[in-house]
PDB file of N, CA and C in Angstrom:
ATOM      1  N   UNK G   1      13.956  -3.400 -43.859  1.00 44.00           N
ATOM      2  CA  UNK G   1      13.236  -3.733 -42.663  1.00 44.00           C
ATOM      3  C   UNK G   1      11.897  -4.358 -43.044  1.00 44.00           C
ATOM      4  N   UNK G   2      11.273  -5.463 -42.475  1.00 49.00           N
ATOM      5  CA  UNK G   2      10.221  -5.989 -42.651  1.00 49.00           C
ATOM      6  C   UNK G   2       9.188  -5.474 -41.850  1.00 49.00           C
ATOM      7  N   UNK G   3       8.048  -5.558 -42.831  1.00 47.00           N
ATOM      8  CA  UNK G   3       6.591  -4.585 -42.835  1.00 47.00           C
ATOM      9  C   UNK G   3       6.602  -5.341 -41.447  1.00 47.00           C
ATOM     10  N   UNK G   4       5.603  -4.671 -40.798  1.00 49.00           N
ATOM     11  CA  UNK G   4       5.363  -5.410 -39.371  1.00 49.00           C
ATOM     12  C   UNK G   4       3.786  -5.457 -39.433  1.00 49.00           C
ATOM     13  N   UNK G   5       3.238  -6.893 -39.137  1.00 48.00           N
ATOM     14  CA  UNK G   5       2.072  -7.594 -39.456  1.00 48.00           C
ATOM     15  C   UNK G   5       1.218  -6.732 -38.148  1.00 48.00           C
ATOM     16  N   UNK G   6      -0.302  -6.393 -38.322  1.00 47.00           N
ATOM     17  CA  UNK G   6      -1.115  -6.030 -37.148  1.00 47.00           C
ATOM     18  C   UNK G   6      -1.874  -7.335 -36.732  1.00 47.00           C
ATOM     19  N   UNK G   7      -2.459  -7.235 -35.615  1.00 48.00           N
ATOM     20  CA  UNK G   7      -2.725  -8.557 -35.258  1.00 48.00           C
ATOM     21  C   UNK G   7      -4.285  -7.767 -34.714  1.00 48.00           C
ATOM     22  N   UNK G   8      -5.224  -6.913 -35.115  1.00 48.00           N
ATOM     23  CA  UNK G   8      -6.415  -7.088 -34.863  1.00 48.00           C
ATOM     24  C   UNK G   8      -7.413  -7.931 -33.818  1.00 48.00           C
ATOM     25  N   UNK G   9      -7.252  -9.047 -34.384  1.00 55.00           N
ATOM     26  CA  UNK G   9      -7.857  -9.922 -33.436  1.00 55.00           C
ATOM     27  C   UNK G   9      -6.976 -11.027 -32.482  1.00 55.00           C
ATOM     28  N   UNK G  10      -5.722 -10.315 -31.655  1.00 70.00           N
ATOM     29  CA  UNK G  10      -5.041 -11.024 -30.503  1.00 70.00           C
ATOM     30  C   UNK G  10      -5.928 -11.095 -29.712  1.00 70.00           C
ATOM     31  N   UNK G  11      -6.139 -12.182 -28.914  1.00 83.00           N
ATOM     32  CA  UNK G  11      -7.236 -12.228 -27.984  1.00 83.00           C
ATOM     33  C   UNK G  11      -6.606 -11.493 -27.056  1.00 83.00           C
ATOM     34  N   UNK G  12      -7.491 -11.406 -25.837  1.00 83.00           N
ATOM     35  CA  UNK G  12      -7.114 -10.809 -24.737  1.00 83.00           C
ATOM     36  C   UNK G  12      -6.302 -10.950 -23.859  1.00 83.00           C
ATOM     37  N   UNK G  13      -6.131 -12.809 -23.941  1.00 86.00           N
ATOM     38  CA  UNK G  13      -5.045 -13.214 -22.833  1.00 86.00           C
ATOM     39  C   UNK G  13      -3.639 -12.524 -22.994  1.00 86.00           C
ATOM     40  N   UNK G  14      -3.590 -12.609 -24.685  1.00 89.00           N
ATOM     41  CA  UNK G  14      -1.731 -12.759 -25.126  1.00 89.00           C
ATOM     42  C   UNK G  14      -1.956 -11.216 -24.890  1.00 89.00           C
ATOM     43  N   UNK G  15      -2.682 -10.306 -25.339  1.00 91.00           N
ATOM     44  CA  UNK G  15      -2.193  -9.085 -24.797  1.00 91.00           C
ATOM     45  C   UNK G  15      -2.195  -8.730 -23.451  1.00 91.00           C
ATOM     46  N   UNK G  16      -3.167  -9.287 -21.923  1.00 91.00           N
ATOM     47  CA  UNK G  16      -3.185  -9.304 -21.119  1.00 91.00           C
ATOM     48  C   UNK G  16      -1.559  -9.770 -20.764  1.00 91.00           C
ATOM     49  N   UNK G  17      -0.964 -10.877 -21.071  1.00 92.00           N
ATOM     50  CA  UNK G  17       0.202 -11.523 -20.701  1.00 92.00           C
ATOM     51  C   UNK G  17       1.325 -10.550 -21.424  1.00 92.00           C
ATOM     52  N   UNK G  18       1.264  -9.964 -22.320  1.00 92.00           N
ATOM     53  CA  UNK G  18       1.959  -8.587 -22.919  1.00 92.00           C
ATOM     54  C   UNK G  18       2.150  -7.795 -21.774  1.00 92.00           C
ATOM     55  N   UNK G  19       1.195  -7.052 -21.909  1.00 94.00           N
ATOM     56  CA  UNK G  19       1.147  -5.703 -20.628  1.00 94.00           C
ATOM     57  C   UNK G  19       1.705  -5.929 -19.345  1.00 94.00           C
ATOM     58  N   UNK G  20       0.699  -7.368 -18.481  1.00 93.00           N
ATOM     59  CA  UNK G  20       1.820  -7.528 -17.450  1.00 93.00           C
ATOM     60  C   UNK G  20       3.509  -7.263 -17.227  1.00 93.00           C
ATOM     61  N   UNK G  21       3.635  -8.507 -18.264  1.00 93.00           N
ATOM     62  CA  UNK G  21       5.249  -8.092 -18.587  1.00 93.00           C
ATOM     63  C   UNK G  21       5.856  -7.124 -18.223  1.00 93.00           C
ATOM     64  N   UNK G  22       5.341  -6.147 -19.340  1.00 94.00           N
ATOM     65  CA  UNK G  22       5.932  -4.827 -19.475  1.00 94.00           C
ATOM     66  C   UNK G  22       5.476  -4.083 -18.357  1.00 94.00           C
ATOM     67  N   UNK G  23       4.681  -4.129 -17.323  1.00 92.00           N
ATOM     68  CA  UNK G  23       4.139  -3.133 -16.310  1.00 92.00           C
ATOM     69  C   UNK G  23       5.222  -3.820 -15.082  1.00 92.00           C
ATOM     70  N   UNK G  24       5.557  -5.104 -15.235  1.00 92.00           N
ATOM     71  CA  UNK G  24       6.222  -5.669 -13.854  1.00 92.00           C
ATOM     72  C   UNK G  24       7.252  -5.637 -14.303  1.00 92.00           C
ATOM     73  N   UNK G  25       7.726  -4.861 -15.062  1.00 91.00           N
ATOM     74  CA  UNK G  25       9.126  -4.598 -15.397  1.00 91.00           C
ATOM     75  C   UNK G  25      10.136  -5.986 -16.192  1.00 91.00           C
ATOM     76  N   UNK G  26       9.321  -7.321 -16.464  1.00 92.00           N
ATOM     77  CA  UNK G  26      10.175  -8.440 -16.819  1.00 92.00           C
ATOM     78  C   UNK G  26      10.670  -7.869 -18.207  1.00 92.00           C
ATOM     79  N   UNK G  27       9.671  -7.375 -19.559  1.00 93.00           N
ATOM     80  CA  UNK G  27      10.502  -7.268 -20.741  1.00 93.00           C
ATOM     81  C   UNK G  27       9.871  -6.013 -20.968  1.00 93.00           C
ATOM     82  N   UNK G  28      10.186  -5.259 -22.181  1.00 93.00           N
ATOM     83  CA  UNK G  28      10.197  -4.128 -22.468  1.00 93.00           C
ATOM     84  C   UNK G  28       9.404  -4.198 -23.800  1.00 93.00           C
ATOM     85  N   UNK G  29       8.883  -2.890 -24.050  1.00 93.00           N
ATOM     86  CA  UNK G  29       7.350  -2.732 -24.884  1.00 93.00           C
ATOM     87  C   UNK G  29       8.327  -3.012 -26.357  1.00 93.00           C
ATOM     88  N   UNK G  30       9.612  -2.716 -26.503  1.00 94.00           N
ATOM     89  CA  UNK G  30      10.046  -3.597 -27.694  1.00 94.00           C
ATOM     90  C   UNK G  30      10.584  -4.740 -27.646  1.00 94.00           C
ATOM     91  N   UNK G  31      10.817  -5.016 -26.947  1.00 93.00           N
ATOM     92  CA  UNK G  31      11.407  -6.822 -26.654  1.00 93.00           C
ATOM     93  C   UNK G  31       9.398  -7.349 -26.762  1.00 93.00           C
ATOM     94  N   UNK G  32       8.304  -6.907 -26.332  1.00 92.00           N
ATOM     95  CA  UNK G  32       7.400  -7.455 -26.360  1.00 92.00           C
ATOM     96  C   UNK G  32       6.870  -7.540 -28.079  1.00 92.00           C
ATOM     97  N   UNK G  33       7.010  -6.247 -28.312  1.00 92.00           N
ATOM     98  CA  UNK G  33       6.511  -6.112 -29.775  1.00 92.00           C
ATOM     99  C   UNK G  33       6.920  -6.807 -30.722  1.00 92.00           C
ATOM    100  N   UNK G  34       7.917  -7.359 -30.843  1.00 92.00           N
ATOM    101  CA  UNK G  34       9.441  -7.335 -31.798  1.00 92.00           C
ATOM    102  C   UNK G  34       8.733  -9.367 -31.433  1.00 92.00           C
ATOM    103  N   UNK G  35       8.577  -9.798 -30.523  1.00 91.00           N
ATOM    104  CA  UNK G  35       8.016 -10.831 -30.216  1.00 91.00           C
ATOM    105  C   UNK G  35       7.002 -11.717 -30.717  1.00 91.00           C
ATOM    106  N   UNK G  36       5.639 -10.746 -30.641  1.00 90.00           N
ATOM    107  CA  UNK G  36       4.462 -10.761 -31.083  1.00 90.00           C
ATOM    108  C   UNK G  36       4.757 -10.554 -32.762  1.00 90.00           C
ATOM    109  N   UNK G  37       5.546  -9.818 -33.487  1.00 91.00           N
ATOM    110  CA  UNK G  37       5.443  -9.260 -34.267  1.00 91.00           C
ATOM    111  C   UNK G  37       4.924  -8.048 -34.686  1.00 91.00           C
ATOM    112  N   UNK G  38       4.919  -7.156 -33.706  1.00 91.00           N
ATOM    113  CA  UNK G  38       3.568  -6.178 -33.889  1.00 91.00           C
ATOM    114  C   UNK G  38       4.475  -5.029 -34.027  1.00 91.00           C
ATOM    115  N   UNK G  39       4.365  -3.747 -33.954  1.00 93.00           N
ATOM    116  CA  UNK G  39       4.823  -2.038 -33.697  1.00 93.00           C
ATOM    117  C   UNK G  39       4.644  -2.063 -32.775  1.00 93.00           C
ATOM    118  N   UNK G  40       5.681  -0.964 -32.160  1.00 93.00           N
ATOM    119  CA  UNK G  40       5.913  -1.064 -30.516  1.00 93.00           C
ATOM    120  C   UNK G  40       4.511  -0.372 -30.350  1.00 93.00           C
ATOM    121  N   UNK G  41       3.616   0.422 -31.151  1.00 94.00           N
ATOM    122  CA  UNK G  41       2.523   1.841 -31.053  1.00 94.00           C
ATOM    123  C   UNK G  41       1.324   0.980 -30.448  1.00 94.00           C
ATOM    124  N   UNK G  42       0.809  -0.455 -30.941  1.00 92.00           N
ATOM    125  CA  UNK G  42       0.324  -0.597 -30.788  1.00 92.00           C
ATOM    126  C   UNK G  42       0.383  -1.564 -29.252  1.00 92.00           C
ATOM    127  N   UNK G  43       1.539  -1.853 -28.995  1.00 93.00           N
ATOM    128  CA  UNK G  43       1.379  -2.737 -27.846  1.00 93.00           C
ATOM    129  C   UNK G  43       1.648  -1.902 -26.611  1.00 93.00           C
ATOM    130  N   UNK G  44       2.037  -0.276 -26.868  1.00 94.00           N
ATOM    131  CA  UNK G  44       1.667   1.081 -25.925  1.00 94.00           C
ATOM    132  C   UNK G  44       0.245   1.562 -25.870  1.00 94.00           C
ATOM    133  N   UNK G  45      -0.190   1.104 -27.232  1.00 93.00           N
ATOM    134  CA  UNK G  45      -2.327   1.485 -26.916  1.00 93.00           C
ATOM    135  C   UNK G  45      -2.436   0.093 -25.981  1.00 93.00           C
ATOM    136  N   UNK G  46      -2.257  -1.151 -26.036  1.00 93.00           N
ATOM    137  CA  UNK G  46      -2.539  -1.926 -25.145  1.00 93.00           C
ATOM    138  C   UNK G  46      -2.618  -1.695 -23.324  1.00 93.00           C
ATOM    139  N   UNK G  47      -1.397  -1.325 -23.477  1.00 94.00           N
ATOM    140  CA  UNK G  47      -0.646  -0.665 -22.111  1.00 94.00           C
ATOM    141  C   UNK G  47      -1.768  -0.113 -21.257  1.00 94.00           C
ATOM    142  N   UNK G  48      -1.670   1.168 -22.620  1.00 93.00           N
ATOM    143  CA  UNK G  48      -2.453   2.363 -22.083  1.00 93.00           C
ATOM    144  C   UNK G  48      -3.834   1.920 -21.733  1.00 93.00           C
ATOM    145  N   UNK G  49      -4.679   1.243 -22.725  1.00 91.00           N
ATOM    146  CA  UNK G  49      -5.830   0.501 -22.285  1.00 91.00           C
ATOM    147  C   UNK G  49      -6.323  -0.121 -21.154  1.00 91.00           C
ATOM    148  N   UNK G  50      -5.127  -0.884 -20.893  1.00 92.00           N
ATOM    149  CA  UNK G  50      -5.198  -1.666 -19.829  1.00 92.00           C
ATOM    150  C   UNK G  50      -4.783  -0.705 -18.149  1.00 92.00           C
ATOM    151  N   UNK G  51      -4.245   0.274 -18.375  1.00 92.00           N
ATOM    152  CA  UNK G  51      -4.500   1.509 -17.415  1.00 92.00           C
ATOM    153  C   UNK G  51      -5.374   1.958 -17.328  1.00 92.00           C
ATOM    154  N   UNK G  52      -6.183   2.734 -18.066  1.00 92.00           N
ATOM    155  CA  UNK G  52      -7.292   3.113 -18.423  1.00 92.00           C
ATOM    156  C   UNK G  52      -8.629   2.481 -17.969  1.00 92.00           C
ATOM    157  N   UNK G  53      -8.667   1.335 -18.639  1.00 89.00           N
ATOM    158  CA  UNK G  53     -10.321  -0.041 -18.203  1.00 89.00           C
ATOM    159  C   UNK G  53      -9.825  -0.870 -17.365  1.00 89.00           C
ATOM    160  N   UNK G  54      -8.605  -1.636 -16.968  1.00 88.00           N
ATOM    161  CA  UNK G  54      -8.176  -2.773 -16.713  1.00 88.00           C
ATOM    162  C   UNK G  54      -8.166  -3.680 -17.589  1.00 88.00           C
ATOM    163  N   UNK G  55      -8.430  -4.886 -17.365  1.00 85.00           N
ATOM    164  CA  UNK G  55      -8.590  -6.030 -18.407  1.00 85.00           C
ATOM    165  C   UNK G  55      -9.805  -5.671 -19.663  1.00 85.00           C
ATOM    166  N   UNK G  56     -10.579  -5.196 -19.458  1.00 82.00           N
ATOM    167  CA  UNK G  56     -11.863  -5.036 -20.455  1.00 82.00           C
ATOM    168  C   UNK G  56     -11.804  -3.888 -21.315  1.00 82.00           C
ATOM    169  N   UNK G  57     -10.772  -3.316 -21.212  1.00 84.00           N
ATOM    170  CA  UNK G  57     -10.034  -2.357 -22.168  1.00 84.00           C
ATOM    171  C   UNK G  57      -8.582  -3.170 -23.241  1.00 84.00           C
ATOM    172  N   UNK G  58      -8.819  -4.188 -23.094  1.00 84.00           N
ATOM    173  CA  UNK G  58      -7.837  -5.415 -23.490  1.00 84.00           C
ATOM    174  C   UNK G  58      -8.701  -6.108 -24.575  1.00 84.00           C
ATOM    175  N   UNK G  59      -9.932  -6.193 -24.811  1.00 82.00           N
ATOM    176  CA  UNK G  59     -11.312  -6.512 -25.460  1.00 82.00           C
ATOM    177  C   UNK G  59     -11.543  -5.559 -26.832  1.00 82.00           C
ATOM    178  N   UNK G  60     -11.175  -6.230 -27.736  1.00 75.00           N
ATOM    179  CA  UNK G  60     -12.104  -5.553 -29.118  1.00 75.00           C
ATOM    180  C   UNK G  60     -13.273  -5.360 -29.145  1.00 75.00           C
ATOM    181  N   UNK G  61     -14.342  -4.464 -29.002  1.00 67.00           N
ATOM    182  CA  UNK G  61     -15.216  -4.751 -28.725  1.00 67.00           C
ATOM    183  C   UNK G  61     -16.102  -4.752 -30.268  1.00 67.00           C
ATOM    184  N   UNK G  62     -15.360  -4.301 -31.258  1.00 66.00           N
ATOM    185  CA  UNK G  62     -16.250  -4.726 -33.217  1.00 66.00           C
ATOM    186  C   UNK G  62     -15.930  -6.271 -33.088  1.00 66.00           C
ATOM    187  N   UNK G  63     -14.973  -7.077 -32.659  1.00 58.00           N
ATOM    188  CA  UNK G  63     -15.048  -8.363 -32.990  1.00 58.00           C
ATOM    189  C   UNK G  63     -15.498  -9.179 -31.611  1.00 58.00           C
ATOM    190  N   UNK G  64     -15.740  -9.047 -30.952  1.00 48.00           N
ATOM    191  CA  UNK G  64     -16.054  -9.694 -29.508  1.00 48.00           C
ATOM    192  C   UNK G  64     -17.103  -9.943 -29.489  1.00 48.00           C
ATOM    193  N   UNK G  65     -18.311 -10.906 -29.667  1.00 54.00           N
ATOM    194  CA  UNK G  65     -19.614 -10.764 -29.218  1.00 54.00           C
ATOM    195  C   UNK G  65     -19.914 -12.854 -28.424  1.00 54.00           C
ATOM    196  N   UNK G  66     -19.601 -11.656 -26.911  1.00 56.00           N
ATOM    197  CA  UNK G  66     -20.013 -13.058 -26.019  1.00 56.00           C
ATOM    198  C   UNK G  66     -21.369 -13.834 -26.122  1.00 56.00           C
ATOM    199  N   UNK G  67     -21.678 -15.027 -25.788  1.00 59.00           N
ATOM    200  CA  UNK G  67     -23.019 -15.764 -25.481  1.00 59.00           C
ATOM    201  C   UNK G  67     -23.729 -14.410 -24.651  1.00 59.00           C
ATOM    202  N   UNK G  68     -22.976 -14.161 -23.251  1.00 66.00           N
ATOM    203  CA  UNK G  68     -23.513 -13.095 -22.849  1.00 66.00           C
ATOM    204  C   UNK G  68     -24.518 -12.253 -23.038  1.00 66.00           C
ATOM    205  N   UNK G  69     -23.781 -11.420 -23.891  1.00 71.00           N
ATOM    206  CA  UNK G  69     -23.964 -10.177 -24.901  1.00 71.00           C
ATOM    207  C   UNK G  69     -25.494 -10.358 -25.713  1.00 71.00           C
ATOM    208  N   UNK G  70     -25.399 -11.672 -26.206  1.00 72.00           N
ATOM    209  CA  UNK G  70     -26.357 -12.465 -27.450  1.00 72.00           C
ATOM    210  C   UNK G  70     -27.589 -12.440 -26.519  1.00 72.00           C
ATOM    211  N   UNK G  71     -27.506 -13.374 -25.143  1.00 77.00           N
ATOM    212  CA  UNK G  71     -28.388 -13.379 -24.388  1.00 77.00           C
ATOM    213  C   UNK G  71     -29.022 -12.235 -24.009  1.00 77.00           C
ATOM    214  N   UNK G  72     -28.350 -11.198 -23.381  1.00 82.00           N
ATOM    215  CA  UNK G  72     -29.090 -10.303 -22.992  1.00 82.00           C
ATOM    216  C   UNK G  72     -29.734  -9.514 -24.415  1.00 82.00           C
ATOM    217  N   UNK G  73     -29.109  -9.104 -25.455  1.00 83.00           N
ATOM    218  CA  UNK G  73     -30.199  -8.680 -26.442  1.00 83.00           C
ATOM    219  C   UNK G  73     -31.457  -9.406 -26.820  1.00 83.00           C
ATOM    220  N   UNK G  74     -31.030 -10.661 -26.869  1.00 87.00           N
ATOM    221  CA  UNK G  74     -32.875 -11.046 -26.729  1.00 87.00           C
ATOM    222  C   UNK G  74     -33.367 -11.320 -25.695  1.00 87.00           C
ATOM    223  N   UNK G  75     -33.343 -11.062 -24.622  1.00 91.00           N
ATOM    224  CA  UNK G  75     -34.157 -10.879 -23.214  1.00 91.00           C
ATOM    225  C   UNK G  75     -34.444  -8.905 -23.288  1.00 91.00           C
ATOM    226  N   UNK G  76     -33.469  -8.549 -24.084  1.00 92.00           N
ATOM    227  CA  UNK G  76     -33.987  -7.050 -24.329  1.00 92.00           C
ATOM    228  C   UNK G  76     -35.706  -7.149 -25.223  1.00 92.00           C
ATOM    229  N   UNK G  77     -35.007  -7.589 -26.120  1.00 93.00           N
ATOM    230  CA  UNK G  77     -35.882  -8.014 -27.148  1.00 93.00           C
ATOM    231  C   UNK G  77     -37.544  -8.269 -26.798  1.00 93.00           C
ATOM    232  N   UNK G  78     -37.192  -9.656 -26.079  1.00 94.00           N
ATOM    233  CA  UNK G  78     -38.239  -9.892 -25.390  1.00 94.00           C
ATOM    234  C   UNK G  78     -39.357  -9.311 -24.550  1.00 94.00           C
ATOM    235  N   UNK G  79     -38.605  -8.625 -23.764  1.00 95.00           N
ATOM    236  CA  UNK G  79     -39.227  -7.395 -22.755  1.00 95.00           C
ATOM    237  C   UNK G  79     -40.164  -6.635 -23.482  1.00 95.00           C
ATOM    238  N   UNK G  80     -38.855  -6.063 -24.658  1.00 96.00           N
ATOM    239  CA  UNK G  80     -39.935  -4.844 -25.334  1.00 96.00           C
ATOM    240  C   UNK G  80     -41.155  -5.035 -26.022  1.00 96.00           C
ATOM    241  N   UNK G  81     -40.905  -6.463 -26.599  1.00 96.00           N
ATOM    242  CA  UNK G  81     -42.504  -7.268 -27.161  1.00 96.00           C
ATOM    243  C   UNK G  81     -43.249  -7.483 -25.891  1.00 96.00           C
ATOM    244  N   UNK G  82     -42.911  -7.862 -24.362  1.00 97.00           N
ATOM    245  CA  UNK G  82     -43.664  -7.788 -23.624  1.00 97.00           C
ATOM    246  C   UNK G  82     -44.568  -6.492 -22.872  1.00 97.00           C
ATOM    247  N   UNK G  83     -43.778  -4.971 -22.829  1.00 97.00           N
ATOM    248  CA  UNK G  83     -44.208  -4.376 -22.838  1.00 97.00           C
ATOM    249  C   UNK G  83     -45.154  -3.211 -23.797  1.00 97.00           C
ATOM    250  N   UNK G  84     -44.796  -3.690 -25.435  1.00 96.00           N
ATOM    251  CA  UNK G  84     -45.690  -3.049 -26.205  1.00 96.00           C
ATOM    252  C   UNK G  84     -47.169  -4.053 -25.850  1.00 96.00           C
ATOM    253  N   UNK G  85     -47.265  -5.259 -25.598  1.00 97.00           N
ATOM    254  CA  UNK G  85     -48.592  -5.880 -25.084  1.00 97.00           C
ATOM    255  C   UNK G  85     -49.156  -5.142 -24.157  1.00 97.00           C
ATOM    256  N   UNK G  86     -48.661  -5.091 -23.004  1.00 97.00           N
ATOM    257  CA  UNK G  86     -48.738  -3.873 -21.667  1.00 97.00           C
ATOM    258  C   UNK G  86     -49.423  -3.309 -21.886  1.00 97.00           C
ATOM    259  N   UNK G  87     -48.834  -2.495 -23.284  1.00 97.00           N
ATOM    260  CA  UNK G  87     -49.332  -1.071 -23.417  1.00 97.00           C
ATOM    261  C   UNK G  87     -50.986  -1.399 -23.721  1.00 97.00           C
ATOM    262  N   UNK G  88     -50.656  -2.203 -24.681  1.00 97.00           N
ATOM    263  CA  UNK G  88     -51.534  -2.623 -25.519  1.00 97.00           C
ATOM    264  C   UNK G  88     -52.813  -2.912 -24.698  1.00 97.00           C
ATOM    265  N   UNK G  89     -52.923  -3.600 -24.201  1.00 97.00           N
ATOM    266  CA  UNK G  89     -53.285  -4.451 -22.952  1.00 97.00           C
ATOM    267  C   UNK G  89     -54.432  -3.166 -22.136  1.00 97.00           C
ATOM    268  N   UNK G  90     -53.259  -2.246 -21.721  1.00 97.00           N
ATOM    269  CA  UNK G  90     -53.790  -0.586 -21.044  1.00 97.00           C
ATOM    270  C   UNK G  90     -55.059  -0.223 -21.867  1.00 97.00           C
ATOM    271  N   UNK G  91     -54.750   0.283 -22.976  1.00 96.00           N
ATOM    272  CA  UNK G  91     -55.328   0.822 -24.279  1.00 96.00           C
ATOM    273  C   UNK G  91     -56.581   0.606 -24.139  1.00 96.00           C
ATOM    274  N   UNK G  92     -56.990  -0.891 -23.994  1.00 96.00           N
ATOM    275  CA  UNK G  92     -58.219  -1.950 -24.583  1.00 96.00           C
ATOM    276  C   UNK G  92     -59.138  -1.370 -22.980  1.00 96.00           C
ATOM    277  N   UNK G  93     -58.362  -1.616 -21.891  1.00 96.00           N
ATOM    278  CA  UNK G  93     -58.799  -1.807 -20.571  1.00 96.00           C
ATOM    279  C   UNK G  93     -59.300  -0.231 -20.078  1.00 96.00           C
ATOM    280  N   UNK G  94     -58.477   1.205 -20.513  1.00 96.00           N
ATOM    281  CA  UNK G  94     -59.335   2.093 -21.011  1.00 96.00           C
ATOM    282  C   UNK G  94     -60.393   2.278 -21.568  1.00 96.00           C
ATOM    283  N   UNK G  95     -60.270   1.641 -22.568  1.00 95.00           N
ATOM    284  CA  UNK G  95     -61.609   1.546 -23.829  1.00 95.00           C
ATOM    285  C   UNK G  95     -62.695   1.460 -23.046  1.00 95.00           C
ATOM    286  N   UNK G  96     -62.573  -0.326 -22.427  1.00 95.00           N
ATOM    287  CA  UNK G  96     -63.835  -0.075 -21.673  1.00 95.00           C
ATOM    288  C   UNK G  96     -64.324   0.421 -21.020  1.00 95.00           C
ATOM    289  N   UNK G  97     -63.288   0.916 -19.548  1.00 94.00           N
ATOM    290  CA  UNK G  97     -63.840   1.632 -19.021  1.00 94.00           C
ATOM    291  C   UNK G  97     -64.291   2.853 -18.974  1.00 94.00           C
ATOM    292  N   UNK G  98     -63.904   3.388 -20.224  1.00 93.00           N
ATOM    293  CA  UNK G  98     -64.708   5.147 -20.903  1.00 93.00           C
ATOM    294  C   UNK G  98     -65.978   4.096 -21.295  1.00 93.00           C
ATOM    295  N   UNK G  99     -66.056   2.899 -21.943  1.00 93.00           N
ATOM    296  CA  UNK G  99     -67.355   2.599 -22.210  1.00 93.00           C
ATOM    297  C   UNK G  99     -68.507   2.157 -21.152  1.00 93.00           C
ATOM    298  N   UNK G 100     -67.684   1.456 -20.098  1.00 92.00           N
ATOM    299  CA  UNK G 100     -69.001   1.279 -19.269  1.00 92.00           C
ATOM    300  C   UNK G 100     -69.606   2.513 -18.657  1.00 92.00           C
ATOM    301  N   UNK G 101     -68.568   3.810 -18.356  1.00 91.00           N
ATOM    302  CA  UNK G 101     -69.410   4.866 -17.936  1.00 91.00           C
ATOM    303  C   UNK G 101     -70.079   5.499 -18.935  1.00 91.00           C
ATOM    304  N   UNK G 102     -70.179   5.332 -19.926  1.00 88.00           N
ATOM    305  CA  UNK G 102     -70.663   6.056 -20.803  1.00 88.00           C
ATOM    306  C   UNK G 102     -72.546   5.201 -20.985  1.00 88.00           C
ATOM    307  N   UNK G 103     -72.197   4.056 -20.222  1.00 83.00           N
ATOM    308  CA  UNK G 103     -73.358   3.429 -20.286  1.00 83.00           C
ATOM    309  C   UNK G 103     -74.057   3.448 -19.150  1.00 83.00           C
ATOM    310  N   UNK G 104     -73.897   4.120 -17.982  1.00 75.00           N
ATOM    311  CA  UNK G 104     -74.395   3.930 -16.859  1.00 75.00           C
ATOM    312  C   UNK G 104     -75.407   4.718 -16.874  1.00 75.00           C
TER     313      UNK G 104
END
């Protein structure tokens, strides 16, 4: 019997178009596997995934990193350099004002 190859990084569609299949009853989780090339085990974690999250449980998420994703970490990024200024900012604007009363 031949080793059966893992496929790690199937995108989402072909396993999305997997699961359907097999949930609308057209082919069966080994007629799907046997297809793909895969173990039936893993195209039942698909399944199950896709019960579980819906489509976004269909998503690798160690190999996946959207524009999205990219964007919002540096608008994270950003923020937090904007609010250590803030702080910063506070700090100074204290200062003085313990200093002007201290001068009155």
């Amino acid at each position: 019997m031949a080793k059966k190859r893992t496929f790690s990084h199937t995108n989402a569609e072909i396993k999305l178009e997997a699961v359907l299949q097999i949930l609308e009853g057209k082919r069966s989780v080994i007629e799907v596997a046997n297809s793909l090339n895969l173990h039936r085990d893993t195209v039942n974690r698909w399944v199950n995934a896709y019960k579980q999250k819906g489509e976004s449980g269909l998503e690798n998420p160690h190999s996946h990193t959207s524009s999205q994703s990219k964007n919002d970490s540096k608008k994270v990024r950003e923020l937090e350099k904007q609010l250590k200024e803030k702080e910063l900012e506070n700090e100074i604007l204290k200062k003085f004002q313990a200093f002007l009363k201290g001068n009155e």
